[in-house]
């Protein structure tokens, strides 16, 4: 059930399915995140019998009479030895109401890149705080990363309420403090839930102790929060992955453009623009899984045929509405992922949807202090885990949407041209307000 995924795989993903919810968990060390995830999986009956038996035996070897739920999620030996989460682990489970992909991200500051990786495709960020400590520096950092990555919904999970006497006043004070932080970051959809992961209060089952709380449990919230509709209401963006030209005389005039719809609803007869060329045509036919269709909705994979014989290649973008103007000067906020610093003058490869072009870093105006939301000069470039601002010049024009309008066509990766390794994740546009 558990797999560890590379940054490249996660940041270049992003499929959105209304029946599927992607969510990420984040919290400081000792806030009880592993126990919360373990409780969620255990109480929703998403644990296989052999896994439960293995964790039960491990708990006994550690001298515990009860099940240590944190052992269900701390998959790496180093994680178990240190009692902290190190790597992003993706877990898949389902209830009768919805399917879930959970990105369990580390809380340590040196793993900020991992949190950014896990949250980059999330519909919901679950940010834990210890009820006894309230909002701390890491809480503000995690909220800032969620705001930066445009995560649509945030849950403030006020954990360890059992150690705070299950007091409503404690929950109220933590919520008030976080609301002020969220408002300054522009986070609007915040839901606060008081819970005890250790005792199981308000994780899957409603608390019998905190009767003053009448909102949903964490699982109820995750099962019902709406996702996906906004992506389909946006203009069509179809990155072309393959140009299909079947052999044989009967397909002499067939030319299809295949890819996955990043956003919007595409219909036959729609007027479309192909970028970066700017050529205009009309959708003549749509095929889904080899069958003709009158329309297709994001994130379906489709093959499109156009009414006009125009030049369309892999890496082009088929768009409706007001198409983005192709640019060669890219201004973006980035999170640097590699140990090797990113410096002015560095040659890189820029991968945007299905297109990869050569580029160069021409300016690094500043790096962000996410705790204080301040800008600082970056004369030595961006180090691993740094979030900052860059200006890039590309060898070929790119059709980029602002990240706040489209998370998929507004994001990109910078790659090392020598070995293809992922260096940096980028988001087109301005970051949240900073000093």
Tab-separated table of C-alpha atoms in Angstrom:
chain	number	residue	atom	x	y	z
A	1	UNK	CA	0.000	0.000	0.000
A	2	UNK	CA	2.915	2.327	0.540
A	3	UNK	CA	5.186	3.575	-2.189
A	4	UNK	CA	7.846	6.250	-2.152
A	5	UNK	CA	7.748	8.494	-5.181
A	6	UNK	CA	10.336	10.831	-6.640
A	7	UNK	CA	9.909	14.575	-6.776
A	8	UNK	CA	9.790	14.413	-10.541
A	9	UNK	CA	6.890	11.994	-10.570
A	10	UNK	CA	4.889	14.004	-8.074
A	11	UNK	CA	5.460	17.480	-9.418
A	12	UNK	CA	4.758	16.484	-12.969
A	13	UNK	CA	1.564	14.687	-11.963
A	14	UNK	CA	-1.640	16.491	-11.099
A	15	UNK	CA	-4.517	14.481	-12.510
A	16	UNK	CA	-7.807	15.569	-10.949
A	17	UNK	CA	-10.734	13.210	-10.653
A	18	UNK	CA	-13.883	14.295	-8.773
A	19	UNK	CA	-14.126	10.818	-7.225
A	20	UNK	CA	-10.530	11.047	-6.084
A	21	UNK	CA	-9.131	13.289	-3.366
A	22	UNK	CA	-5.443	14.027	-3.083
A	23	UNK	CA	-4.418	15.371	0.289
A	24	UNK	CA	-1.161	16.051	2.085
A	25	UNK	CA	-0.381	16.025	5.784
A	26	UNK	CA	2.161	18.318	7.418
A	27	UNK	CA	3.104	19.010	10.991
A	28	UNK	CA	6.019	19.711	13.279
A	29	UNK	CA	7.985	16.906	14.880
A	30	UNK	CA	6.033	15.339	17.777
A	31	UNK	CA	2.727	16.871	16.705
A	32	UNK	CA	1.494	13.306	16.199
A	33	UNK	CA	1.239	13.247	12.412
A	34	UNK	CA	2.254	9.612	11.998
A	35	UNK	CA	-0.206	8.586	14.693
A	36	UNK	CA	-2.964	10.604	12.998
A	37	UNK	CA	-2.335	8.970	9.623
A	38	UNK	CA	-2.166	5.555	11.292
A	39	UNK	CA	-5.427	6.238	13.135
A	40	UNK	CA	-7.119	7.370	9.927
A	41	UNK	CA	-6.064	4.208	8.092
A	42	UNK	CA	-6.832	1.917	11.032
A	43	UNK	CA	-10.272	3.280	11.944
A	44	UNK	CA	-11.365	3.508	8.305
A	45	UNK	CA	-10.448	-0.203	8.013
A	46	UNK	CA	-7.838	0.478	5.351
A	47	UNK	CA	-5.195	-1.779	6.908
A	48	UNK	CA	-4.546	-5.268	5.620
A	49	UNK	CA	-4.553	-8.080	8.175
A	50	UNK	CA	-0.881	-8.940	7.731
A	51	UNK	CA	0.093	-5.288	8.143
A	52	UNK	CA	-1.907	-5.088	11.360
A	53	UNK	CA	-0.311	-8.263	12.685
A	54	UNK	CA	3.158	-6.958	11.831
A	55	UNK	CA	2.595	-3.644	13.597
A	56	UNK	CA	1.022	-5.390	16.600
A	57	UNK	CA	4.120	-7.578	16.948
A	58	UNK	CA	6.432	-4.559	16.525
A	59	UNK	CA	4.499	-2.658	19.190
A	60	UNK	CA	4.945	-5.556	21.654
A	61	UNK	CA	8.673	-5.751	20.942
A	62	UNK	CA	8.881	-2.086	21.868
A	63	UNK	CA	7.192	-2.867	25.193
A	64	UNK	CA	3.813	-1.329	24.349
A	65	UNK	CA	0.593	-3.059	25.407
A	66	UNK	CA	-1.358	-1.077	22.849
A	67	UNK	CA	-1.052	-0.705	19.085
A	68	UNK	CA	1.522	1.943	18.135
A	69	UNK	CA	-0.313	3.453	15.150
A	70	UNK	CA	2.714	5.515	14.142
A	71	UNK	CA	4.427	2.289	13.070
A	72	UNK	CA	1.816	1.892	10.332
A	73	UNK	CA	3.186	4.898	8.505
A	74	UNK	CA	6.861	5.239	9.385
A	75	UNK	CA	7.945	2.972	6.569
A	76	UNK	CA	11.696	3.565	6.472
A	77	UNK	CA	14.029	2.041	9.038
A	78	UNK	CA	15.659	5.442	9.587
A	79	UNK	CA	12.219	6.953	10.198
A	80	UNK	CA	11.425	4.391	12.866
A	81	UNK	CA	14.808	4.774	14.526
A	82	UNK	CA	14.504	8.557	14.718
A	83	UNK	CA	10.764	8.674	15.306
A	84	UNK	CA	10.301	11.201	12.503
A	85	UNK	CA	9.050	11.131	8.937
A	86	UNK	CA	11.845	11.655	6.391
A	87	UNK	CA	10.537	10.868	2.935
A	88	UNK	CA	7.247	11.607	1.223
A	89	UNK	CA	5.174	8.437	1.250
A	90	UNK	CA	2.073	8.081	-0.895
A	91	UNK	CA	-0.702	5.918	0.492
A	92	UNK	CA	-3.802	4.833	-1.363
A	93	UNK	CA	-7.058	3.931	0.344
A	94	UNK	CA	-10.777	4.159	-0.255
A	95	UNK	CA	-14.064	4.396	1.579
A	96	UNK	CA	-17.530	3.785	0.094
A	97	UNK	CA	-17.754	7.534	-0.635
A	98	UNK	CA	-14.371	8.400	-2.140
A	99	UNK	CA	-10.876	7.249	-3.143
A	100	UNK	CA	-7.853	8.908	-1.572
A	101	UNK	CA	-4.191	9.514	-2.303
A	102	UNK	CA	-2.455	10.652	0.867
A	103	UNK	CA	0.956	12.340	0.675
A	104	UNK	CA	2.543	11.902	4.094
A	105	UNK	CA	5.205	14.627	4.192
A	106	UNK	CA	8.018	15.289	6.687
A	107	UNK	CA	7.844	18.128	9.189
A	108	UNK	CA	11.524	18.977	9.680
A	109	UNK	CA	12.628	22.280	8.174
A	110	UNK	CA	15.360	20.536	6.156
A	111	UNK	CA	12.624	18.570	4.386
A	112	UNK	CA	10.668	21.604	3.168
A	113	UNK	CA	11.265	20.409	-0.404
A	114	UNK	CA	9.514	17.152	0.486
A	115	UNK	CA	6.503	19.018	1.849
A	116	UNK	CA	6.393	21.121	-1.324
A	117	UNK	CA	6.551	17.953	-3.422
A	118	UNK	CA	3.687	16.328	-1.533
A	119	UNK	CA	1.490	19.437	-1.540
A	120	UNK	CA	2.067	20.329	-5.192
A	121	UNK	CA	-0.814	18.170	-6.426
A	122	UNK	CA	-2.946	18.194	-3.259
A	123	UNK	CA	-6.563	19.321	-3.105
A	124	UNK	CA	-6.371	19.550	0.700
A	125	UNK	CA	-3.491	20.248	3.098
A	126	UNK	CA	-3.971	18.889	6.628
A	127	UNK	CA	-1.744	20.975	8.908
A	128	UNK	CA	-1.302	19.578	12.421
A	129	UNK	CA	-0.615	21.569	15.544
A	130	UNK	CA	-0.160	20.335	19.096
A	131	UNK	CA	-3.034	21.804	21.132
A	132	UNK	CA	-0.614	22.508	23.997
A	133	UNK	CA	1.819	24.516	21.845
A	134	UNK	CA	-0.482	26.199	19.350
A	135	UNK	CA	0.828	27.824	16.189
A	136	UNK	CA	4.628	27.549	15.991
A	137	UNK	CA	7.241	28.462	13.403
A	138	UNK	CA	6.779	25.231	11.440
A	139	UNK	CA	3.007	25.775	11.363
A	140	UNK	CA	3.517	29.140	9.698
A	141	UNK	CA	6.030	27.595	7.281
A	142	UNK	CA	3.632	24.816	6.295
A	143	UNK	CA	0.783	27.307	5.851
A	144	UNK	CA	3.052	29.470	3.683
A	145	UNK	CA	3.994	26.515	1.474
A	146	UNK	CA	0.309	25.550	1.122
A	147	UNK	CA	-0.512	29.136	0.100
A	148	UNK	CA	2.418	29.300	-2.294
A	149	UNK	CA	1.383	26.073	-4.019
A	150	UNK	CA	-2.246	27.161	-4.255
A	151	UNK	CA	-3.691	24.243	-2.276
A	152	UNK	CA	-7.459	24.927	-2.489
A	153	UNK	CA	-8.458	23.705	0.995
A	154	UNK	CA	-6.664	23.627	4.354
A	155	UNK	CA	-7.590	21.670	7.477
A	156	UNK	CA	-6.177	22.899	10.768
A	157	UNK	CA	-5.997	19.661	12.779
A	158	UNK	CA	-5.646	20.648	16.450
A	159	UNK	CA	-4.232	17.392	17.797
A	160	UNK	CA	-3.558	16.079	21.312
A	161	UNK	CA	-6.728	17.606	22.708
A	162	UNK	CA	-6.646	14.784	25.290
A	163	UNK	CA	-3.522	16.424	26.762
A	164	UNK	CA	-5.272	19.811	26.857
A	165	UNK	CA	-8.259	18.609	28.860
A	166	UNK	CA	-10.428	18.534	25.716
A	167	UNK	CA	-11.000	22.225	26.446
A	168	UNK	CA	-12.999	24.251	23.933
A	169	UNK	CA	-11.121	27.395	25.013
A	170	UNK	CA	-7.791	25.829	23.963
A	171	UNK	CA	-9.183	24.915	20.562
A	172	UNK	CA	-10.618	28.411	20.171
A	173	UNK	CA	-7.318	30.106	21.011
A	174	UNK	CA	-5.333	27.959	18.517
A	175	UNK	CA	-7.927	28.505	15.804
A	176	UNK	CA	-7.919	32.268	16.304
A	177	UNK	CA	-4.129	32.423	16.064
A	178	UNK	CA	-4.044	30.297	12.892
A	179	UNK	CA	-6.849	32.276	11.266
A	180	UNK	CA	-4.746	35.431	11.546
A	181	UNK	CA	-1.807	33.658	9.912
A	182	UNK	CA	-4.012	32.177	7.161
A	183	UNK	CA	-5.619	35.530	6.385
A	184	UNK	CA	-2.221	37.185	5.914
A	185	UNK	CA	-1.282	34.439	3.430
A	186	UNK	CA	-4.534	34.613	1.505
A	187	UNK	CA	-5.721	31.148	2.604
A	188	UNK	CA	-9.508	31.339	2.531
A	189	UNK	CA	-10.922	27.823	2.819
A	190	UNK	CA	-9.700	26.790	6.277
A	191	UNK	CA	-11.566	24.252	8.429
A	192	UNK	CA	-10.444	23.633	12.007
A	193	UNK	CA	-11.083	20.258	13.697
A	194	UNK	CA	-10.202	19.399	17.322
A	195	UNK	CA	-8.998	15.834	17.625
A	196	UNK	CA	-6.950	13.275	19.488
A	197	UNK	CA	-5.193	10.893	17.128
A	198	UNK	CA	-4.075	8.741	20.050
A	199	UNK	CA	-7.590	8.296	21.471
A	200	UNK	CA	-9.364	8.439	18.107
A	201	UNK	CA	-11.489	11.533	18.783
A	202	UNK	CA	-12.872	13.177	15.613
A	203	UNK	CA	-10.529	11.325	13.238
A	204	UNK	CA	-13.007	8.788	11.849
A	205	UNK	CA	-15.483	8.635	14.720
A	206	UNK	CA	-17.053	11.627	16.458
A	207	UNK	CA	-15.658	12.384	19.895
A	208	UNK	CA	-17.770	11.400	22.888
A	209	UNK	CA	-15.832	13.854	25.023
A	210	UNK	CA	-15.746	17.041	22.927
A	211	UNK	CA	-19.526	17.325	22.630
A	212	UNK	CA	-19.120	21.087	22.211
A	213	UNK	CA	-17.738	20.445	18.693
A	214	UNK	CA	-20.493	19.898	16.129
A	215	UNK	CA	-18.479	19.942	12.886
A	216	UNK	CA	-17.355	16.983	10.756
A	217	UNK	CA	-14.727	14.463	11.710
A	218	UNK	CA	-11.558	14.557	9.637
A	219	UNK	CA	-12.699	11.632	7.454
A	220	UNK	CA	-16.178	13.122	6.999
A	221	UNK	CA	-14.575	16.347	5.804
A	222	UNK	CA	-12.253	14.538	3.396
A	223	UNK	CA	-15.140	12.490	2.006
A	224	UNK	CA	-17.327	15.513	1.273
A	225	UNK	CA	-15.084	18.461	0.391
A	226	UNK	CA	-15.816	19.382	-3.265
A	227	UNK	CA	-12.914	19.148	-5.724
A	228	UNK	CA	-12.455	19.057	-9.474
A	229	UNK	CA	-15.298	21.341	-10.579
A	230	UNK	CA	-13.094	24.429	-10.785
A	231	UNK	CA	-10.668	22.672	-13.131
A	232	UNK	CA	-13.467	21.853	-15.545
A	233	UNK	CA	-14.802	25.411	-15.461
A	234	UNK	CA	-11.462	26.771	-16.687
A	235	UNK	CA	-10.559	27.223	-20.390
A	236	UNK	CA	-9.371	24.124	-22.209
A	237	UNK	CA	-5.684	23.339	-22.006
A	238	UNK	CA	-4.555	20.218	-23.867
A	239	UNK	CA	-0.781	19.610	-23.961
A	240	UNK	CA	-0.060	17.471	-27.033
A	241	UNK	CA	1.779	14.316	-26.021
A	242	UNK	CA	1.690	12.362	-29.282
A	243	UNK	CA	0.883	13.028	-32.924
A	244	UNK	CA	-0.867	9.924	-34.238
A	245	UNK	CA	-0.422	9.023	-37.923
A	246	UNK	CA	-1.520	5.373	-38.350
A	247	UNK	CA	0.005	3.439	-41.255
A	248	UNK	CA	-2.170	2.177	-44.079
A	249	UNK	CA	-3.938	3.701	-47.039
A	250	UNK	CA	-7.260	3.913	-45.167
A	251	UNK	CA	-5.647	6.318	-42.649
A	252	UNK	CA	-3.899	8.452	-45.240
A	253	UNK	CA	-5.638	11.624	-44.091
A	254	UNK	CA	-5.790	10.763	-40.370
A	255	UNK	CA	-3.847	13.060	-38.049
A	256	UNK	CA	-4.759	12.940	-34.348
A	257	UNK	CA	-3.302	14.821	-31.396
A	258	UNK	CA	-3.288	12.833	-28.172
A	259	UNK	CA	-2.830	14.033	-24.608
A	260	UNK	CA	-4.531	14.500	-21.235
A	261	UNK	CA	-6.806	17.463	-20.718
A	262	UNK	CA	-5.238	19.646	-18.043
A	263	UNK	CA	-8.392	21.731	-17.665
A	264	UNK	CA	-11.735	22.539	-19.208
A	265	UNK	CA	-14.406	20.763	-21.249
A	266	UNK	CA	-13.598	20.278	-24.938
A	267	UNK	CA	-16.426	19.788	-27.461
A	268	UNK	CA	-16.534	19.040	-31.171
A	269	UNK	CA	-16.964	22.306	-33.050
A	270	UNK	CA	-14.939	24.301	-30.491
A	271	UNK	CA	-12.659	26.957	-31.924
A	272	UNK	CA	-9.121	26.322	-30.629
A	273	UNK	CA	-5.728	28.000	-30.777
A	274	UNK	CA	-2.520	25.970	-31.089
A	275	UNK	CA	0.423	27.402	-29.139
A	276	UNK	CA	3.075	28.635	-29.505
A	277	UNK	CA	2.365	28.999	-33.247
A	278	UNK	CA	-0.947	30.813	-32.663
A	279	UNK	CA	-2.633	28.916	-35.530
A	280	UNK	CA	-6.419	28.624	-35.204
A	281	UNK	CA	-8.686	25.706	-36.136
A	282	UNK	CA	-11.869	23.864	-35.116
A	283	UNK	CA	-12.252	20.544	-33.297
A	284	UNK	CA	-13.519	18.108	-35.938
A	285	UNK	CA	-13.600	14.959	-33.780
A	286	UNK	CA	-12.761	13.662	-30.298
A	287	UNK	CA	-11.857	10.070	-29.452
A	288	UNK	CA	-11.791	8.710	-25.881
A	289	UNK	CA	-10.378	5.205	-25.446
A	290	UNK	CA	-10.755	4.681	-29.184
A	291	UNK	CA	-14.437	5.608	-29.242
A	292	UNK	CA	-15.855	8.832	-30.746
A	293	UNK	CA	-17.238	11.374	-28.273
A	294	UNK	CA	-18.923	14.756	-28.519
A	295	UNK	CA	-17.054	16.170	-25.518
A	296	UNK	CA	-14.254	15.404	-23.093
A	297	UNK	CA	-13.668	16.703	-19.557
A	298	UNK	CA	-10.423	17.212	-17.628
A	299	UNK	CA	-8.540	15.053	-16.681
A	300	UNK	CA	-9.551	12.596	-19.428
A	301	UNK	CA	-7.002	11.413	-21.973
A	302	UNK	CA	-8.200	12.161	-25.492
A	303	UNK	CA	-7.268	12.201	-29.144
A	304	UNK	CA	-8.372	15.270	-31.061
A	305	UNK	CA	-8.637	15.831	-34.787
A	306	UNK	CA	-8.764	19.338	-36.238
A	307	UNK	CA	-10.680	20.592	-39.238
A	308	UNK	CA	-7.620	22.300	-40.759
A	309	UNK	CA	-4.339	20.766	-41.861
A	310	UNK	CA	-2.063	22.880	-39.658
A	311	UNK	CA	1.310	22.166	-38.090
A	312	UNK	CA	0.895	20.659	-34.585
A	313	UNK	CA	3.727	18.848	-32.778
A	314	UNK	CA	4.421	17.147	-29.460
A	315	UNK	CA	4.826	19.858	-26.821
A	316	UNK	CA	2.292	22.215	-28.398
A	317	UNK	CA	-0.708	23.379	-26.377
A	318	UNK	CA	-4.265	23.289	-27.741
A	319	UNK	CA	-6.311	25.968	-25.960
A	320	UNK	CA	-9.708	27.637	-25.897
A	321	UNK	CA	-10.663	30.950	-24.393
A	322	UNK	CA	-8.009	33.612	-24.099
A	323	UNK	CA	-4.777	31.729	-24.761
A	324	UNK	CA	-1.605	32.617	-22.857
A	325	UNK	CA	0.876	34.711	-24.850
A	326	UNK	CA	4.038	32.681	-25.615
A	327	UNK	CA	7.080	34.122	-23.820
A	328	UNK	CA	10.800	33.529	-23.644
A	329	UNK	CA	11.332	35.495	-20.420
A	330	UNK	CA	9.813	33.553	-17.523
A	331	UNK	CA	9.323	35.094	-14.071
A	332	UNK	CA	8.427	32.562	-11.434
A	333	UNK	CA	8.546	31.563	-7.790
A	334	UNK	CA	10.538	28.378	-7.298
A	335	UNK	CA	11.386	25.787	-4.655
A	336	UNK	CA	14.922	24.465	-5.076
A	337	UNK	CA	15.116	20.696	-4.562
A	338	UNK	CA	18.755	19.716	-5.095
A	339	UNK	CA	21.850	19.987	-2.899
A	340	UNK	CA	23.634	21.748	-5.771
A	341	UNK	CA	22.735	25.485	-5.599
A	342	UNK	CA	20.875	27.211	-8.419
A	343	UNK	CA	22.902	30.240	-9.505
A	344	UNK	CA	22.612	33.087	-11.997
A	345	UNK	CA	24.051	31.971	-15.343
A	346	UNK	CA	23.254	28.286	-14.873
A	347	UNK	CA	22.117	26.515	-18.053
A	348	UNK	CA	19.053	24.347	-17.394
A	349	UNK	CA	16.333	22.442	-19.197
A	350	UNK	CA	12.807	23.701	-18.539
A	351	UNK	CA	10.069	21.061	-18.703
A	352	UNK	CA	6.581	22.496	-19.082
A	353	UNK	CA	3.794	19.926	-19.553
A	354	UNK	CA	4.973	17.857	-22.548
A	355	UNK	CA	7.523	20.403	-23.785
A	356	UNK	CA	11.196	20.628	-22.764
A	357	UNK	CA	13.360	23.566	-23.866
A	358	UNK	CA	16.821	24.901	-23.097
A	359	UNK	CA	16.922	27.858	-20.702
A	360	UNK	CA	19.293	29.949	-18.600
A	361	UNK	CA	18.933	31.544	-15.165
A	362	UNK	CA	19.374	35.282	-15.802
A	363	UNK	CA	18.379	36.668	-12.391
A	364	UNK	CA	17.561	35.591	-8.846
A	365	UNK	CA	15.994	38.733	-7.353
A	366	UNK	CA	15.486	37.272	-3.865
A	367	UNK	CA	14.754	34.265	-1.693
A	368	UNK	CA	11.762	34.150	0.632
A	369	UNK	CA	11.811	33.813	4.403
A	370	UNK	CA	8.522	31.936	4.708
A	371	UNK	CA	8.423	32.325	8.489
A	372	UNK	CA	8.511	36.112	8.441
A	373	UNK	CA	7.383	36.535	4.825
A	374	UNK	CA	10.383	38.701	4.033
A	375	UNK	CA	12.564	38.965	0.943
A	376	UNK	CA	16.322	38.497	1.252
A	377	UNK	CA	19.088	38.919	-1.309
A	378	UNK	CA	20.501	35.663	-2.685
A	379	UNK	CA	24.038	36.472	-3.921
A	380	UNK	CA	25.041	32.805	-3.671
A	381	UNK	CA	21.924	31.570	-5.445
A	382	UNK	CA	19.249	29.300	-4.016
A	383	UNK	CA	20.231	26.421	-1.727
A	384	UNK	CA	18.280	23.219	-1.190
A	385	UNK	CA	14.846	23.899	0.387
A	386	UNK	CA	15.053	27.609	-0.510
A	387	UNK	CA	11.980	29.255	-1.962
A	388	UNK	CA	12.751	32.261	-4.111
A	389	UNK	CA	12.169	34.313	-7.204
A	390	UNK	CA	13.905	33.671	-10.541
A	391	UNK	CA	13.949	35.081	-14.040
A	392	UNK	CA	14.700	32.612	-16.842
A	393	UNK	CA	15.320	33.061	-20.547
A	394	UNK	CA	14.236	30.169	-22.741
A	395	UNK	CA	15.564	29.223	-26.173
A	396	UNK	CA	12.017	28.711	-27.483
A	397	UNK	CA	8.703	30.384	-26.614
A	398	UNK	CA	6.449	28.747	-24.016
A	399	UNK	CA	2.701	29.138	-23.438
A	400	UNK	CA	2.490	29.521	-19.673
A	401	UNK	CA	-0.599	30.294	-17.626
A	402	UNK	CA	-0.277	32.036	-14.247
A	403	UNK	CA	-0.039	29.318	-11.582
A	404	UNK	CA	-2.969	30.783	-9.661
A	405	UNK	CA	-5.163	30.229	-12.762
A	406	UNK	CA	-3.953	26.746	-13.697
A	407	UNK	CA	-1.688	24.655	-11.450
A	408	UNK	CA	-0.674	22.309	-14.282
A	409	UNK	CA	0.038	24.692	-17.147
A	410	UNK	CA	1.364	27.302	-14.698
A	411	UNK	CA	4.075	25.051	-13.253
A	412	UNK	CA	7.337	23.659	-14.562
A	413	UNK	CA	10.481	21.795	-13.573
A	414	UNK	CA	14.076	22.821	-14.098
A	415	UNK	CA	16.357	19.910	-15.000
A	416	UNK	CA	20.118	19.493	-14.989
A	417	UNK	CA	21.103	19.387	-18.693
A	418	UNK	CA	24.017	17.055	-17.946
A	419	UNK	CA	22.074	14.186	-16.376
A	420	UNK	CA	18.381	15.165	-16.514
A	421	UNK	CA	18.021	15.267	-12.715
A	422	UNK	CA	15.323	17.511	-11.267
A	423	UNK	CA	16.747	20.728	-9.824
A	424	UNK	CA	13.855	23.054	-9.086
A	425	UNK	CA	10.063	23.248	-9.143
A	426	UNK	CA	8.615	26.497	-10.468
A	427	UNK	CA	5.294	28.337	-10.328
A	428	UNK	CA	4.606	31.137	-12.811
A	429	UNK	CA	3.493	34.443	-11.304
A	430	UNK	CA	3.861	36.408	-8.114
A	431	UNK	CA	4.052	34.766	-4.680
A	432	UNK	CA	1.763	35.749	-1.810
A	433	UNK	CA	2.328	39.213	-0.375
A	434	UNK	CA	5.729	39.643	1.220
A	435	UNK	CA	7.537	42.597	2.724
